XYZ file of C-alpha atoms in Angstrom:
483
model
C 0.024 13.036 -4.352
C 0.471 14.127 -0.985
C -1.412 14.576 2.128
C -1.070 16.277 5.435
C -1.074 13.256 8.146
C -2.758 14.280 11.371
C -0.644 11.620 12.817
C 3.142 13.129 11.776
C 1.366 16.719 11.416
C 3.033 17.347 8.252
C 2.104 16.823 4.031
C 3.482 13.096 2.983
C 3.600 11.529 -0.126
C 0.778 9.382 -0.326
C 1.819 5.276 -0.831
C -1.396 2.960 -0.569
C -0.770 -0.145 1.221
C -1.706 -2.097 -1.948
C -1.090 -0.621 -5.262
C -3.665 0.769 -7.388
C -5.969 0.312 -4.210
C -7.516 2.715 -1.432
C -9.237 1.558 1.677
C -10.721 4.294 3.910
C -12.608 4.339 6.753
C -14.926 7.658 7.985
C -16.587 8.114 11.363
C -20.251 8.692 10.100
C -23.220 10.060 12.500
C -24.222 9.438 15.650
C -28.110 8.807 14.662
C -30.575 10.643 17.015
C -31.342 14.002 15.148
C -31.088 14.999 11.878
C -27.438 15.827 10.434
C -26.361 19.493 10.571
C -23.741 21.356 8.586
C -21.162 20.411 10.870
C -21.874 16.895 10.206
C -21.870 17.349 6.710
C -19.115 18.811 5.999
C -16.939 15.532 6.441
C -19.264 13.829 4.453
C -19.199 15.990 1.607
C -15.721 16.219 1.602
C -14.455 12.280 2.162
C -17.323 11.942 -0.859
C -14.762 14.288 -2.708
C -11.842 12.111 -1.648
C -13.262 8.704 -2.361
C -13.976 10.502 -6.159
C -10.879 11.672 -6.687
C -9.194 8.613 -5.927
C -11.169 6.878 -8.372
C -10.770 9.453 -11.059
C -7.221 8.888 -10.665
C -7.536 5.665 -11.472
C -7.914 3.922 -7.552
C -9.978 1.077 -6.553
C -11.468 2.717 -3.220
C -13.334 0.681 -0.257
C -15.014 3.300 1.543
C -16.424 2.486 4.728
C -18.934 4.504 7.024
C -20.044 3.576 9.918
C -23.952 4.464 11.845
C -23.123 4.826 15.680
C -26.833 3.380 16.670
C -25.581 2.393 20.215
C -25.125 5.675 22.271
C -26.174 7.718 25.537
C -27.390 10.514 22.964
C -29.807 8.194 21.374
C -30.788 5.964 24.835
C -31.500 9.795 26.049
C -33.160 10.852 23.409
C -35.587 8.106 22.747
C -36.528 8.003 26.280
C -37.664 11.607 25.932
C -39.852 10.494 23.386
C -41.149 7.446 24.525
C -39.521 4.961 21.855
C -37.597 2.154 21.306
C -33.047 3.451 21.060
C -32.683 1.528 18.029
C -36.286 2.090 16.388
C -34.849 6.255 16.951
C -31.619 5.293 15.337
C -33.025 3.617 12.540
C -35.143 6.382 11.381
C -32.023 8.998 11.424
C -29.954 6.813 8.963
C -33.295 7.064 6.836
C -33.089 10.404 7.281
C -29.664 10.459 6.762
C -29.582 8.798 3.243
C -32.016 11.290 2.016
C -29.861 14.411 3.365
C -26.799 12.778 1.550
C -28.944 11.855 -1.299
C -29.484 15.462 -1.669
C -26.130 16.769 -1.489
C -24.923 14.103 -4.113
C -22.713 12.161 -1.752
C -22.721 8.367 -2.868
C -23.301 5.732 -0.319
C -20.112 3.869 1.129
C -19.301 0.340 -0.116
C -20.222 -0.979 3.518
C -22.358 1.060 6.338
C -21.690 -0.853 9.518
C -23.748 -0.262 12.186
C -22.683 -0.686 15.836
C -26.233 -2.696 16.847
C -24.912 -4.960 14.091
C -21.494 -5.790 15.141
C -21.251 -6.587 18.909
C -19.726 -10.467 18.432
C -16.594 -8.004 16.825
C -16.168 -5.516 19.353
C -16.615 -8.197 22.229
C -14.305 -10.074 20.468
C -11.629 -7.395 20.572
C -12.581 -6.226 24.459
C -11.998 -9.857 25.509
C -8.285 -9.917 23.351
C -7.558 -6.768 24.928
C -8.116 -7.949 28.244
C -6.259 -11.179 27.555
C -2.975 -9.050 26.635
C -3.315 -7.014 30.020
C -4.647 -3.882 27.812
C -8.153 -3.431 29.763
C -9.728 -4.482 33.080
C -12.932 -5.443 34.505
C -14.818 -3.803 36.836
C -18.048 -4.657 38.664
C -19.183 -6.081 34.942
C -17.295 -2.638 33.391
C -14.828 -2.871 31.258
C -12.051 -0.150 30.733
C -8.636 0.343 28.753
C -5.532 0.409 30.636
C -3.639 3.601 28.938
C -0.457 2.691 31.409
C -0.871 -0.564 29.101
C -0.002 1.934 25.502
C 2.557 4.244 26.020
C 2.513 5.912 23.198
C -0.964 7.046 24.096
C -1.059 10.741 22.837
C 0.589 10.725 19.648
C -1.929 11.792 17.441
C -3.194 15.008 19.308
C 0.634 15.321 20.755
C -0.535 16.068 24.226
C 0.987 14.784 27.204
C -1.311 13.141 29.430
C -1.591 16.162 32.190
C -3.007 18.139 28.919
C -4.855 15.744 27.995
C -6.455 15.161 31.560
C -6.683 19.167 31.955
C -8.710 19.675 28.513
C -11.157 16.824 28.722
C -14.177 16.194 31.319
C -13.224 13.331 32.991
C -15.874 11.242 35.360
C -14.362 10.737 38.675
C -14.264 7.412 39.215
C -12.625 5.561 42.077
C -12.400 2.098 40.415
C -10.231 3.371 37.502
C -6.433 2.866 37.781
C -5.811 5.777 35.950
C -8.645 9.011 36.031
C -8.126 8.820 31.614
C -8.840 5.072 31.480
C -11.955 5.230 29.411
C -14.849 2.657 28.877
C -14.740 0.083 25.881
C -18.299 -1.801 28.004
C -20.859 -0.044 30.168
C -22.995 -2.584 32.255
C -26.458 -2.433 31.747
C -28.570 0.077 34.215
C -32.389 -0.203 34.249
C -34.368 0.691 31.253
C -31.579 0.666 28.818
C -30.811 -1.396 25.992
C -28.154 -4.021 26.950
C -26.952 -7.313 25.310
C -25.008 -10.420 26.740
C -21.241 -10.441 27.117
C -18.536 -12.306 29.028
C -19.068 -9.625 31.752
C -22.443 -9.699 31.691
C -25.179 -7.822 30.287
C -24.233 -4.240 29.387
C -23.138 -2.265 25.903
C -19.764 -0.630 24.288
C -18.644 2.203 24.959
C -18.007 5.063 22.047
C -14.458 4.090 20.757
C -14.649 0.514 20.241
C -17.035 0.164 17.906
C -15.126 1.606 15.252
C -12.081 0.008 16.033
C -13.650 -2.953 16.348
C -15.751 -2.080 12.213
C -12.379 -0.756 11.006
C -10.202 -3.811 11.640
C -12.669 -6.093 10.593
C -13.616 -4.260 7.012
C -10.475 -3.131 6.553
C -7.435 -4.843 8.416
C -4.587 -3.470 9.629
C -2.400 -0.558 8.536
C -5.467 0.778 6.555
C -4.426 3.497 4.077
C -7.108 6.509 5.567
C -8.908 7.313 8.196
C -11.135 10.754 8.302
C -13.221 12.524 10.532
C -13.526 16.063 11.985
C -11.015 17.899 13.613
C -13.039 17.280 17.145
C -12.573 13.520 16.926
C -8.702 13.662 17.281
C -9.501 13.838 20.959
C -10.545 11.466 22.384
C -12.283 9.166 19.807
C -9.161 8.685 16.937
C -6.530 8.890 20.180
C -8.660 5.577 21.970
C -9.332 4.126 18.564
C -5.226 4.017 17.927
C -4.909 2.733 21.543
C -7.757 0.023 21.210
C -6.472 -1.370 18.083
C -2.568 -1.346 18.455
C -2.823 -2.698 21.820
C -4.679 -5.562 20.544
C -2.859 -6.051 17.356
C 0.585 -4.997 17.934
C 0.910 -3.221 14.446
C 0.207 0.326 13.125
C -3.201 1.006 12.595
C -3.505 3.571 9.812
C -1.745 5.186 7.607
C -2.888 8.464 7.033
C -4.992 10.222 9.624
C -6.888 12.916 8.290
C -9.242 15.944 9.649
C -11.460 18.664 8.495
C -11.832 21.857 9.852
C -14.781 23.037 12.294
C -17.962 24.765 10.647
C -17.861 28.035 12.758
C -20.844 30.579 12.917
C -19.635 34.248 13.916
C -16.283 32.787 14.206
C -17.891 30.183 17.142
C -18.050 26.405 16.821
C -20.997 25.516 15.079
C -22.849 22.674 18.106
C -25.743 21.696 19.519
C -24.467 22.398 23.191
C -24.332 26.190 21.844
C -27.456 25.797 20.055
C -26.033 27.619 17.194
C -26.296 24.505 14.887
C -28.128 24.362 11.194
C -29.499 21.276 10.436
C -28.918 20.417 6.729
C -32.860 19.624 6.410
C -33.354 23.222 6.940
C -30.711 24.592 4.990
C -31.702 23.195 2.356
C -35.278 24.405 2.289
C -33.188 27.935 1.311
C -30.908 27.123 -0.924
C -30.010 24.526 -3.418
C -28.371 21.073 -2.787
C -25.190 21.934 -5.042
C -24.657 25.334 -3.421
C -24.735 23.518 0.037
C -22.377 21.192 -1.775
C -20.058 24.187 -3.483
C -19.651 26.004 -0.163
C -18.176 23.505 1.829
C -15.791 22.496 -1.079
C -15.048 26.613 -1.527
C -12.750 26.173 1.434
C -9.607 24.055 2.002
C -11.158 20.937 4.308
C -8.790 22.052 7.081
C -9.729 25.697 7.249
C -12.636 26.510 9.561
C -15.317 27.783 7.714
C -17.664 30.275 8.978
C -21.796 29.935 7.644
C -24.266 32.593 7.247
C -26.587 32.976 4.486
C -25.103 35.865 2.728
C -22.104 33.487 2.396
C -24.771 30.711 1.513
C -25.937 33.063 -1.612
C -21.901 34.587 -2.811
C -21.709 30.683 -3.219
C -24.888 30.533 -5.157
C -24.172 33.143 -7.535
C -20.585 31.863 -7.830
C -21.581 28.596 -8.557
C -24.292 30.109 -11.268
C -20.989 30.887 -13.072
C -20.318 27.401 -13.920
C -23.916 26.992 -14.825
C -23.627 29.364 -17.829
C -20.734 28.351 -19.356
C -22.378 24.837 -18.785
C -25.595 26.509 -20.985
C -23.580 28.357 -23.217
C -21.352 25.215 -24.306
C -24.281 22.996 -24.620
C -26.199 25.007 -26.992
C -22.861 25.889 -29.003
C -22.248 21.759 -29.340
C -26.210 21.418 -30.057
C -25.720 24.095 -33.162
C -23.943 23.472 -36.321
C -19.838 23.853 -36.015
C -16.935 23.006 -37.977
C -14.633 20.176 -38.344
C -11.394 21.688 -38.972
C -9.440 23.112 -36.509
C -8.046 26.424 -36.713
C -4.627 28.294 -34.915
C -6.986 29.815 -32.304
C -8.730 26.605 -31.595
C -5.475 25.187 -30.695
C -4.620 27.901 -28.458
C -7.861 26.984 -26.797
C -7.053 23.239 -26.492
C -3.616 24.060 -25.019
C -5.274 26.638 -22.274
C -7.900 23.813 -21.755
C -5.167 20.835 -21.186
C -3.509 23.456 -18.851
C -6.501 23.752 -16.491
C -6.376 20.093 -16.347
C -2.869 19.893 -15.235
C -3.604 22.706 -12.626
C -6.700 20.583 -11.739
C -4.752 17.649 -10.865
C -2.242 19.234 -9.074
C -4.359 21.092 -7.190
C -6.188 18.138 -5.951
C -2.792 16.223 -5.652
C -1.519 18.790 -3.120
C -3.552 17.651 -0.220
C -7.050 17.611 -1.897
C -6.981 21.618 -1.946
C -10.840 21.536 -3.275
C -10.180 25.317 -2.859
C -7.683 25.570 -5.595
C -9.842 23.158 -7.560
C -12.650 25.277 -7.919
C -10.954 29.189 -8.586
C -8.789 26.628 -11.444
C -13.190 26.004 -12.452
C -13.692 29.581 -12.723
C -10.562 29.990 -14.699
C -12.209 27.582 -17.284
C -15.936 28.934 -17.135
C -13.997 32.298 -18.257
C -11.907 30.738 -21.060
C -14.773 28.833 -22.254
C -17.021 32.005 -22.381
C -14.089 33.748 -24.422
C -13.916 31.388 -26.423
C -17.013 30.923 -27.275
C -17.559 34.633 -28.113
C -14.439 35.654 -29.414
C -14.375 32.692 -32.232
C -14.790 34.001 -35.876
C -17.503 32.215 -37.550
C -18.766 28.569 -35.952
C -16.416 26.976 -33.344
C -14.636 23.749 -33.899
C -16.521 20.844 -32.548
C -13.609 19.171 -31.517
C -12.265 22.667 -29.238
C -16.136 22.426 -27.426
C -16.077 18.540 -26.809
C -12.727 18.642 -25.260
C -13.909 21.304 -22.781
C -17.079 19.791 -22.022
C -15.004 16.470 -21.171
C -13.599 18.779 -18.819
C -16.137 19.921 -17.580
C -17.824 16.509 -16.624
C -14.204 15.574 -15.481
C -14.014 17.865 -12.571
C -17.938 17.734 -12.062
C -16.960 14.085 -11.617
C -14.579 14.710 -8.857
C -16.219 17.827 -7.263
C -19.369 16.462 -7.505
C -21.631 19.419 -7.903
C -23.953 18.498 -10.353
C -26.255 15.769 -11.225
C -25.731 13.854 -14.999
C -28.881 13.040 -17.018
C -28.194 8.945 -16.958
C -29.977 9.018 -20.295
C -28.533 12.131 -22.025
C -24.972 12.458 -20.034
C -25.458 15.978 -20.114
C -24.979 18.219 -16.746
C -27.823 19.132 -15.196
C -28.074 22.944 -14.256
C -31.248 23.630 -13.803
C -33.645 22.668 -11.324
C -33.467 23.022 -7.226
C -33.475 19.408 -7.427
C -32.045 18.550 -10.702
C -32.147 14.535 -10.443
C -30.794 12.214 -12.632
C -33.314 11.511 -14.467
C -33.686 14.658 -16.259
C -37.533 14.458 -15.717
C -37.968 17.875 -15.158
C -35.601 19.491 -17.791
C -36.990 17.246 -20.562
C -40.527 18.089 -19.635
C -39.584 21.864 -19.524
C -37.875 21.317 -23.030
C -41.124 19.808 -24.251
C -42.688 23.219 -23.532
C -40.549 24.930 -25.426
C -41.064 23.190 -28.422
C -44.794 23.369 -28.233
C -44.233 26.998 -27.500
C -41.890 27.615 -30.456
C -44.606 25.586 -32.887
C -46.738 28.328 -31.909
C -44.568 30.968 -32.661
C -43.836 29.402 -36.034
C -47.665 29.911 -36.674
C -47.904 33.110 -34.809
C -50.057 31.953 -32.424
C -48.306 34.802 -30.066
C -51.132 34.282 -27.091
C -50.259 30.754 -26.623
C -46.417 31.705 -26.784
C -46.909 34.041 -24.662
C -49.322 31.861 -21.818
C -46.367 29.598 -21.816
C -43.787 32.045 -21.266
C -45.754 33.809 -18.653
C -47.322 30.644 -16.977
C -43.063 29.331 -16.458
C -41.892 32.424 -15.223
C -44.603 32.029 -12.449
C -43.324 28.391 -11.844
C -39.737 30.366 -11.325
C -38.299 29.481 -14.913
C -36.937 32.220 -16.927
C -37.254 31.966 -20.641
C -34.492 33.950 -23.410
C -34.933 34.138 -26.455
C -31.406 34.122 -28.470
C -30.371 34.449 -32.377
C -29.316 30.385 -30.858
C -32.473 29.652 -30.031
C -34.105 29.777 -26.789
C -32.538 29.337 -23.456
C -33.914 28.873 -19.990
C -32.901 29.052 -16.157
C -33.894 28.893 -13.244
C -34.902 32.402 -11.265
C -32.909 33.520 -8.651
């Protein structure tokens, strides 16, 4: 397996600090609105990571943090008259149930800044110990002259850096790119007791501060968007080295930007989508299938014509998903025939290609046109076979199926059937909905049976109206959802 290391800017074999074992950490919101696309877009994908890894066979600590400490959220609550960390609270609510939604599982541990200041004071006051940070007027800042090898991730010189970034003038700094690990309290903001007084951290600490003490040093990943190279993943190195003396992590990894008309997608522009929204258009696993269509460093540009190719691609995999679970539901045979081992062979070939795909920096991309390649030779298959298909030929490709489902993550699985769930907006695992649909159908092909056509044809009617498509087949009937 190899990645490409943010940190060395080029692919690497991937070694885990301890074998058999992944730790990761993942800069999660900051929690004062609801998450956009831009925001989910690492989620989605480090969801993808964290599966893969234990599809291959990995024990994986994932660990995402809530920045509920901020000037976004102080700001923001003021404007509405509320209490910072009452705000932040109700946006990781909010968050769960976007995440929920787009079938990304919750990390092992959600720190929460709010919920960890003993830590990051703790690592302020060894930084300032080892001559690493400074005090000011009850502000504390890190000393850059103090790590020279500030810089290495983005690999800009400090003039570059100074020259890109919108630094505060500030006369009590000994250097303008010193930045702030603790702000002292001003009036009317929240602030909590420290060595230096009463004040809160800065931005970067806190997840140095989470990271270390979840997962230690020389932790195998750390992910985020591109955006946070600079400054947040730069001071984070800095922070924790300086105070450690050993390499921090391992494998520094970014995703793209969400673009739309080729321009970062932000809230400064005011060109952002939250996901709440979004997803009051189009279905959770389309959401989820778009921003896995593209290799995670690519930018990838949004608009809703790109939101419904992905929907009618992903539809794709949704009838060969159909079509394979009514040919397994029908009689089939036993023994297995020269073509049906041509089939197995073409299906143990997509897994291969799978793997190796995902193996070559987690090139979701690849992943999914190597999907397509088996939603065709499934559907060939299926209707090229003389006579019944071998049961054995359809199980093994819908175990592949649910294996890269499993890793890709684009459908739900009934936790009482194990069957994919395809239909539905909001297919959940329950399978309430398809099993009450299914119960329809039976009722509705009794009355057939007695030709009791009006009733058959109420029901068919009356589910069309709800959006659900009926089809009657020589298999039997088969239903989907419209549009």
């Amino acid at each position: 397996m190899e990645i490409y290391n943010t940190l060395t800017r080029r692919k690497e074999k991937f070694i885990p600090r301890h074998p058999g074992r992944v730790d990761m950490y993942v800069c999660g919101p900051t929690t004062y609105n609801f998450i956009h696309l831009g925001n989910a877009r690492p989620l989605v994908f480090f969801d993808t990571v964290r599966r893969y890894f234990q599809y291959r066979g990995y024990r994986v600590k994932y660990v995402q943090n809530f920045t509920d400490i901020d000037d976004k959220i102080i700001n923001r609550a003021r404007e509405e008259g509320v209490d910072a960390l009452a705000l932040a609270r109700k946006y990781i609510d909010e968050y769960y149930r976007d995440a929920e939604a787009l079938n990304v599982r919750p990390a092992d541990v959600h720190p929460r800044v709010s919920e960890h200041l003993p830590e990051i004071i703790d690592l302020i006051s060894t930084l300032i110990e080892k001559k690493a940070a400074y005090v000011v007027d009850g502000d504390v800042y890190f000393d850059i002259s103090a790590f020279p090898e500030y810089g290495k991730l983005s690999g800009r010189t400090l003039e570059e850096m100074q020259a890109g970034a919108r630094v505060e003038v500030d006369p009590r700094k000994k250097h303008p790119m010193d930045f702030a690990l603790w702000k002292a309290a001003k009036p009317g903001e929240p602030a909590w007791d420290s060595p230096w007084g009463k004040g809160r951290p800065g931005w970067h600490i806190e997840c140095s501060a989470m990271a270390l003490k979840y997962l230690g040093n020389n932790f195998d990943i750390h992910g985020g968007g591109f955006d946070l190279v600079f400054p947040h993943h730069e001071n984070e190195i800095a922070q924790a080295e300086a105070a450690t003396g050993r390499p921090f992590v391992r494998y520094w990894m970014h995703n793209g930007f969400i673009t739309v008309n080729q321009e970062k997608m932000s809230k400064s522009l005011g060109n952002f989508f939250l996901v709440r929204e979004i997803l009051d258009k189009f279905p959770p696993e389309v959401v989820r299938f778009f921003l896995l269509s593209t290799h995670y460093r690519s930018p990838l540009d949004f608009d809703d014509e790109k939101m419904a190719a992905a929907g009618r691609g992903l539809e794709r995999f949704k009838n060969s998903i159909r079509l394979l679970t009514e040919a397994l539901d029908r009689p089939s045979r036993e023994q297995i025939e020269p073509e049906d081992e041509e089939f197995i062979a073409a299906l143990e070939k997509h897994h291969r290609d799978f793997v190796a795909a995902m193996d070559d920096d987690f090139n979701t991309a690849l992943a999914v046109g190597i999907w397509f390649e088996l939603a065709r030779e499934v559907n060939a298959y299926l209707h090229g076979t003389a006579g019944s298909p071998s049961r054995s030929a359809l199980e093994k490709a819908m175990d592949l199926f649910h294996s890269f489902n499993e890793v890709l993550g684009l459908f739900r699985v009934d936790e009482r059937t194990g069957r994919i769930l395809v239909e539905g907006r909001h297919a959940k695992s329950d399978g309430f909905e398809e099993a009450l649909i299914e119960l329809l159908l039976e009722v509705r092909q009794q009355a057939r049976a007695k030709k009791d056509w009006a009733t058959a044809d109420r029901i068919r009617d009356r589910l069309k109206e709800l959006g659900i498509v009926l089809e009657d087949t020589p298999g039997g009937v088969r239903w989907k959802r419209q549009g």
